Amino acid sequence: MRILVVEDDEKLSKILAVALSGLGDVDTALSGEKALQDVEKTYYDLIILDLMLGKLSGMEVLREIRRVHLMPIIILSALSDIDKKIDCFKEGADDYITKPFAREELIVRCEAALRRTSGSFRSTVYSYKNMEVNFVNKMVTVDGNYVPMNRKTYDILELLVRNKEIIMTKQQIFDRIWGYYSQTGPQVIEINIFRLRKILSQFGFDVNLKTIKSTGYMWTEKV
């Protein structure tokens, strides 16, 4: 279990990290920019997000994360007006806790969010028909037989199936798999998508890999 606390008050950030340590490993980010970088590198089971972060607001961070990921996000904010809460829920927040808060309430709400999502977000295997993608072993099998592919091609498939039915832009794929500072050009995505589609076509799964014109790619089960 891995949790990310996004809070620009360093003292409160440390308090939250200690309070949540009983639930799993806790990382902290003191800015919205750092939070987005962390999310690109690490898959979190839960995110605690403050709204008032400075240059990049918590609402902007929420929108950016929701463009790519579905892990539960709990807003922790001093802003208590109902309109702000509604806006956050519309943008994809799973819960909203106002400051000041009781430690026990925070933990209970975190546990509830994790219970609601434990089946999908903590899964280590994606299964579709006779295909399995094992996130631990980084292996793809069809009818129990290993399907060889290079690591970057596999990484694209894992990213797409983890976020099935969500369009992943080419930039999102590039940033997540090759990294912000990679010297490689974005054309490597098209090369690896071509390889992946060729592999999947052997088993009839190429129809699940959709190209969204001028945008990116999506894994869908609705075929």
mmCIF file of N, CA and C in Angstrom, residues 1-5 16-27 44-46 107 110-111 114 122:
data_model
loop_
_atom_site.group_PDB
_atom_site.id
_atom_site.type_symbol
_atom_site.label_atom_id
_atom_site.label_comp_id
_atom_site.label_asym_id
_atom_site.label_seq_id
_atom_site.Cartn_x
_atom_site.Cartn_y
_atom_site.Cartn_z
ATOM 1 N N MET A 1 0.841 -1.188 0.000
ATOM 2 C CA MET A 1 0.000 0.000 0.000
ATOM 3 C C MET A 1 0.886 1.253 0.000
ATOM 4 N N ARG A 2 0.621 2.179 -0.921
ATOM 5 C CA ARG A 2 1.428 3.393 -0.995
ATOM 6 C C ARG A 2 0.501 4.602 -1.089
ATOM 7 N N ILE A 3 0.784 5.600 -0.250
ATOM 8 C CA ILE A 3 -0.052 6.793 -0.142
ATOM 9 C C ILE A 3 0.782 8.028 -0.434
ATOM 10 N N LEU A 4 0.200 9.000 -1.125
ATOM 11 C CA LEU A 4 0.863 10.277 -1.382
ATOM 12 C C LEU A 4 0.102 11.388 -0.679
ATOM 13 N N VAL A 5 0.813 12.152 0.151
ATOM 14 C CA VAL A 5 0.243 13.319 0.830
ATOM 15 C C VAL A 5 0.747 14.569 0.119
ATOM 16 N N LEU A 16 0.717 14.341 8.917
ATOM 17 C CA LEU A 16 -0.134 13.452 8.128
ATOM 18 C C LEU A 16 0.597 12.159 7.775
ATOM 19 N N ALA A 17 1.874 12.294 7.431
ATOM 20 C CA ALA A 17 2.660 11.109 7.074
ATOM 21 C C ALA A 17 2.740 10.130 8.238
ATOM 22 N N VAL A 18 2.938 10.658 9.428
ATOM 23 C CA VAL A 18 2.999 9.808 10.625
ATOM 24 C C VAL A 18 1.634 9.194 10.912
ATOM 25 N N ALA A 19 0.577 10.012 10.793
ATOM 26 C CA ALA A 19 -0.780 9.535 11.090
ATOM 27 C C ALA A 19 -1.203 8.409 10.153
ATOM 28 N N LEU A 20 -0.747 8.473 8.905
ATOM 29 C CA LEU A 20 -1.176 7.491 7.908
ATOM 30 C C LEU A 20 -0.204 6.329 7.739
ATOM 31 N N SER A 21 0.887 6.371 8.475
ATOM 32 C CA SER A 21 1.921 5.349 8.313
ATOM 33 C C SER A 21 1.426 3.937 8.646
ATOM 34 N N GLY A 22 0.384 3.855 9.466
ATOM 35 C CA GLY A 22 -0.167 2.545 9.799
ATOM 36 C C GLY A 22 -0.902 1.897 8.639
ATOM 37 N N LEU A 23 -1.224 2.694 7.602
ATOM 38 C CA LEU A 23 -1.947 2.161 6.457
ATOM 39 C C LEU A 23 -1.004 1.678 5.355
ATOM 40 N N GLY A 24 0.243 2.154 5.400
ATOM 41 C CA GLY A 24 1.201 1.767 4.364
ATOM 42 C C GLY A 24 2.332 2.757 4.261
ATOM 43 N N ASP A 25 3.093 2.676 3.175
ATOM 44 C CA ASP A 25 4.194 3.605 2.938
ATOM 45 C C ASP A 25 3.630 4.949 2.498
ATOM 46 N N VAL A 26 4.181 6.031 3.057
ATOM 47 C CA VAL A 26 3.656 7.362 2.770
ATOM 48 C C VAL A 26 4.752 8.241 2.168
ATOM 49 N N ASP A 27 4.470 8.805 0.990
ATOM 50 C CA ASP A 27 5.335 9.800 0.368
ATOM 51 C C ASP A 27 4.688 11.164 0.546
ATOM 52 N N TYR A 44 0.136 5.106 -6.907
ATOM 53 C CA TYR A 44 -0.336 5.239 -5.535
ATOM 54 C C TYR A 44 -1.726 4.627 -5.366
ATOM 55 N N ASP A 45 -1.939 4.045 -4.196
ATOM 56 C CA ASP A 45 -3.239 3.470 -3.870
ATOM 57 C C ASP A 45 -4.210 4.535 -3.375
ATOM 58 N N LEU A 46 -3.663 5.649 -2.888
ATOM 59 C CA LEU A 46 -4.489 6.715 -2.325
ATOM 60 C C LEU A 46 -3.708 8.023 -2.330
ATOM 61 N N ILE A 107 -8.281 8.721 9.193
ATOM 62 C CA ILE A 107 -7.906 7.320 8.992
ATOM 63 C C ILE A 107 -9.108 6.494 8.555
ATOM 64 N N CYS A 110 -9.946 7.248 4.982
ATOM 65 C CA CYS A 110 -8.936 6.635 4.107
ATOM 66 C C CYS A 110 -9.198 5.143 3.963
ATOM 67 N N GLU A 111 -9.472 4.491 5.070
ATOM 68 C CA GLU A 111 -9.755 3.054 5.039
ATOM 69 C C GLU A 111 -10.988 2.762 4.192
ATOM 70 N N LEU A 114 -10.124 3.098 0.506
ATOM 71 C CA LEU A 114 -9.308 1.956 0.072
ATOM 72 C C LEU A 114 -10.144 0.696 -0.061
ATOM 73 N N ARG A 122 -5.778 -2.205 -6.493
ATOM 74 C CA ARG A 122 -4.691 -2.953 -5.890
ATOM 75 C C ARG A 122 -4.457 -4.285 -6.598
#
